[in-house]
């Protein structure tokens, strides 16, 4: 999935616009305009992978921004790998996306509510499923980060890897979008629990944060606000000596 460590720009979509939220809280976001234009900009700056999220879908369970996100896939999917999550709840949802050019679907709430979904999709689409484990106060949360599950992220990651997940996306919700820096201990626990790539997300504010997550064993890091706000350039992150 990631032959070399990558910095993956996020294109989070709410109400048809590219946004970045703080701590996943509605109303805290900054809007960055047209998602297709945002995706094109990251590709032009050298992104090898894009992380797309339907934020409305994550909260409502329905893929509210499906059309605009597929516009993004159609615009850049032949040049970069694309992983997409948010509101993907069924086999049919996931299969449609994977058949339409999405390289990997990201399952969060659906994976927690129906773990067998991961197994079925992994069998039909090897390498096509990433499980998203979003942690708040050390607990996996779902439904747009609004509901606790009682699950430990590292233990859950190991179970999904056994079910065939090609990777785990671990998001530290407590620092997501805050530009306050990363916390590597939780990332390292997840990395140590699985043999599949772990994609880290949440709190990245500097190139040193990127370096720290690489040091914790992450195969890639998803970055949103720090890139949109110009805290560092994608090219500098790509060329970072690790």
Tab-separated table of N, CA, C and O in Angstrom, residues 137-181:
chain	number	residue	atom	x	y	z
A	137	UNK	N	-10.185	10.195	23.962
A	137	UNK	CA	-9.942	9.770	25.340
A	137	UNK	C	-9.608	8.285	25.410
A	137	UNK	O	-10.032	7.571	26.326
A	138	UNK	N	-8.867	7.798	24.409
A	138	UNK	CA	-8.402	6.421	24.409
A	138	UNK	C	-9.428	5.388	24.015
A	138	UNK	O	-9.168	4.183	24.101
A	139	UNK	N	-10.586	5.822	23.513
A	139	UNK	CA	-11.677	4.918	23.155
A	139	UNK	C	-12.058	5.139	21.695
A	139	UNK	O	-12.134	6.280	21.228
A	140	UNK	N	-12.317	4.067	20.966
A	140	UNK	CA	-12.779	4.194	19.593
A	140	UNK	C	-14.168	4.819	19.587
A	140	UNK	O	-15.063	4.389	20.325
A	141	UNK	N	-14.336	5.850	18.741
A	141	UNK	CA	-15.630	6.513	18.616
A	141	UNK	C	-16.117	6.403	17.179
A	141	UNK	O	-15.322	6.281	16.241
A	142	UNK	N	-17.441	6.456	17.010
A	142	UNK	CA	-18.042	6.272	15.690
A	142	UNK	C	-19.103	7.343	15.457
A	142	UNK	O	-19.303	8.230	16.279
A	143	UNK	N	-19.798	7.225	14.316
A	143	UNK	CA	-20.880	8.149	13.937
A	143	UNK	C	-20.408	9.592	13.965
A	143	UNK	O	-20.993	10.448	14.633
A	144	UNK	N	-19.340	9.844	13.224
A	144	UNK	CA	-18.799	11.201	13.189
A	144	UNK	C	-18.193	11.606	14.513
A	144	UNK	O	-18.231	12.784	14.876
A	145	UNK	N	-17.618	10.642	15.220
A	145	UNK	CA	-16.912	10.878	16.483
A	145	UNK	C	-17.847	11.287	17.621
A	145	UNK	O	-17.437	11.923	18.585
A	146	UNK	N	-19.127	10.909	17.511
A	146	UNK	CA	-20.104	11.326	18.515
A	146	UNK	C	-20.482	10.228	19.501
A	146	UNK	O	-21.082	10.513	20.537
A	147	UNK	N	-20.153	8.962	19.184
A	147	UNK	CA	-20.574	7.855	20.038
A	147	UNK	C	-19.381	6.990	20.429
A	147	UNK	O	-18.610	6.561	19.574
A	148	UNK	N	-19.256	6.712	21.725
A	148	UNK	CA	-18.214	5.814	22.203
A	148	UNK	C	-18.582	4.366	21.965
A	148	UNK	O	-19.756	4.015	21.853
A	149	UNK	N	-17.550	3.516	21.884
A	149	UNK	CA	-17.778	2.089	21.628
A	149	UNK	C	-17.245	1.197	22.733
A	149	UNK	O	-17.574	0.006	22.773
A	150	UNK	N	-16.397	1.736	23.590
A	150	UNK	CA	-15.748	0.905	24.600
A	150	UNK	C	-14.575	0.112	24.071
A	150	UNK	O	-13.940	-0.639	24.819
A	151	UNK	N	-14.231	0.278	22.791
A	151	UNK	CA	-13.147	-0.495	22.182
A	151	UNK	C	-11.805	0.187	22.379
A	151	UNK	O	-11.686	1.404	22.246
A	152	UNK	N	-10.786	-0.606	22.660
A	152	UNK	CA	-9.413	-0.124	22.704
A	152	UNK	C	-8.860	-0.111	21.280
A	152	UNK	O	-8.982	-1.115	20.555
A	153	UNK	N	-8.273	0.983	20.825
A	153	UNK	CA	-7.836	1.073	19.435
A	153	UNK	C	-6.855	-0.016	19.012
A	153	UNK	O	-6.992	-0.584	17.921
A	154	UNK	N	-5.875	-0.316	19.839
A	154	UNK	CA	-4.882	-1.315	19.458
A	154	UNK	C	-5.505	-2.708	19.365
A	154	UNK	O	-5.222	-3.464	18.426
A	155	UNK	N	-6.348	-3.041	20.321
A	155	UNK	CA	-6.999	-4.350	20.291
A	155	UNK	C	-7.929	-4.461	19.095
A	155	UNK	O	-7.981	-5.506	18.423
A	156	UNK	N	-8.669	-3.390	18.808
A	156	UNK	CA	-9.559	-3.406	17.657
A	156	UNK	C	-8.768	-3.524	16.362
A	156	UNK	O	-9.154	-4.267	15.447
A	157	UNK	N	-7.653	-2.812	16.253
A	157	UNK	CA	-6.829	-2.875	15.051
A	157	UNK	C	-6.385	-4.300	14.761
A	157	UNK	O	-6.426	-4.756	13.606
A	158	UNK	N	-5.966	-5.013	15.796
A	158	UNK	CA	-5.508	-6.391	15.612
A	158	UNK	C	-6.631	-7.278	15.091
A	158	UNK	O	-6.416	-8.120	14.197
A	159	UNK	N	-7.827	-7.082	15.591
A	159	UNK	CA	-8.956	-7.898	15.145
A	159	UNK	C	-9.293	-7.630	13.685
A	159	UNK	O	-9.593	-8.556	12.925
A	160	UNK	N	-9.242	-6.371	13.271
A	160	UNK	CA	-9.577	-6.065	11.880
A	160	UNK	C	-8.475	-6.514	10.923
A	160	UNK	O	-8.761	-6.912	9.788
A	161	UNK	N	-7.246	-6.457	11.364
A	161	UNK	CA	-6.162	-6.978	10.528
A	161	UNK	C	-6.352	-8.470	10.282
A	161	UNK	O	-6.129	-8.963	9.170
A	162	UNK	N	-6.799	-9.186	11.301
A	162	UNK	CA	-7.066	-10.616	11.141
A	162	UNK	C	-8.207	-10.868	10.162
A	162	UNK	O	-8.257	-11.914	9.514
A	163	UNK	N	-9.108	-9.919	10.049
A	163	UNK	CA	-10.239	-10.056	9.137
A	163	UNK	C	-9.888	-9.651	7.704
A	163	UNK	O	-10.749	-9.713	6.823
A	164	UNK	N	-8.676	-9.203	7.485
A	164	UNK	CA	-8.243	-8.918	6.129
A	164	UNK	C	-8.107	-7.457	5.772
A	164	UNK	O	-7.854	-7.131	4.607
A	165	UNK	N	-8.280	-6.561	6.738
A	165	UNK	CA	-8.074	-5.144	6.442
A	165	UNK	C	-6.662	-4.934	5.911
A	165	UNK	O	-5.694	-5.447	6.470
A	166	UNK	N	-6.553	-4.169	4.834
A	166	UNK	CA	-5.242	-3.936	4.230
A	166	UNK	C	-4.438	-2.904	4.993
A	166	UNK	O	-3.221	-2.799	4.824
A	167	UNK	N	-5.111	-2.116	5.818
A	167	UNK	CA	-4.447	-1.096	6.604
A	167	UNK	C	-5.384	-0.566	7.662
A	167	UNK	O	-6.588	-0.843	7.660
A	168	UNK	N	-4.821	0.205	8.583
A	168	UNK	CA	-5.596	0.829	9.654
A	168	UNK	C	-5.308	2.326	9.626
A	168	UNK	O	-4.145	2.745	9.596
A	169	UNK	N	-6.374	3.113	9.590
A	169	UNK	CA	-6.251	4.566	9.724
A	169	UNK	C	-6.559	4.912	11.175
A	169	UNK	O	-7.686	4.730	11.632
A	170	UNK	N	-5.562	5.401	11.888
A	170	UNK	CA	-5.749	5.758	13.296
A	170	UNK	C	-5.754	7.276	13.434
A	170	UNK	O	-4.765	7.940	13.115
A	171	UNK	N	-6.879	7.815	13.908
A	171	UNK	CA	-7.025	9.255	14.087
A	171	UNK	C	-7.130	9.596	15.561
A	171	UNK	O	-7.978	9.052	16.276
A	172	UNK	N	-6.273	10.487	16.014
A	172	UNK	CA	-6.321	10.993	17.381
A	172	UNK	C	-7.275	12.184	17.389
A	172	UNK	O	-6.889	13.315	17.111
A	173	UNK	N	-8.540	11.909	17.690
A	173	UNK	CA	-9.578	12.932	17.595
A	173	UNK	C	-9.321	14.093	18.550
A	173	UNK	O	-9.638	15.251	18.256
A	174	UNK	N	-8.716	13.821	19.689
A	174	UNK	CA	-8.509	14.864	20.694
A	174	UNK	C	-7.660	16.019	20.176
A	174	UNK	O	-7.770	17.149	20.674
A	175	UNK	N	-6.822	15.749	19.174
A	175	UNK	CA	-5.977	16.817	18.626
A	175	UNK	C	-6.240	17.069	17.151
A	175	UNK	O	-5.562	17.893	16.526
A	176	UNK	N	-7.237	16.396	16.585
A	176	UNK	CA	-7.548	16.536	15.165
A	176	UNK	C	-7.875	17.993	14.808
A	176	UNK	O	-8.718	18.631	15.429
A	177	UNK	N	-7.165	18.516	13.824
A	177	UNK	CA	-7.428	19.861	13.327
A	177	UNK	C	-6.989	20.985	14.236
A	177	UNK	O	-7.221	22.157	13.938
A	178	UNK	N	-6.299	20.647	15.332
A	178	UNK	CA	-5.970	21.659	16.336
A	178	UNK	C	-4.639	22.358	16.099
A	178	UNK	O	-4.367	23.398	16.709
A	179	UNK	N	-3.783	21.756	15.267
A	179	UNK	CA	-2.430	22.270	15.041
A	179	UNK	C	-1.648	22.367	16.353
A	179	UNK	O	-0.809	23.247	16.523
A	180	UNK	N	-1.912	21.436	17.256
A	180	UNK	CA	-1.243	21.444	18.567
A	180	UNK	C	-0.152	20.385	18.673
A	180	UNK	O	0.448	20.221	19.730
A	181	UNK	N	0.113	19.669	17.598
A	181	UNK	CA	1.136	18.643	17.643
A	181	UNK	C	0.551	17.257	17.845
A	181	UNK	O	-0.620	17.099	18.212
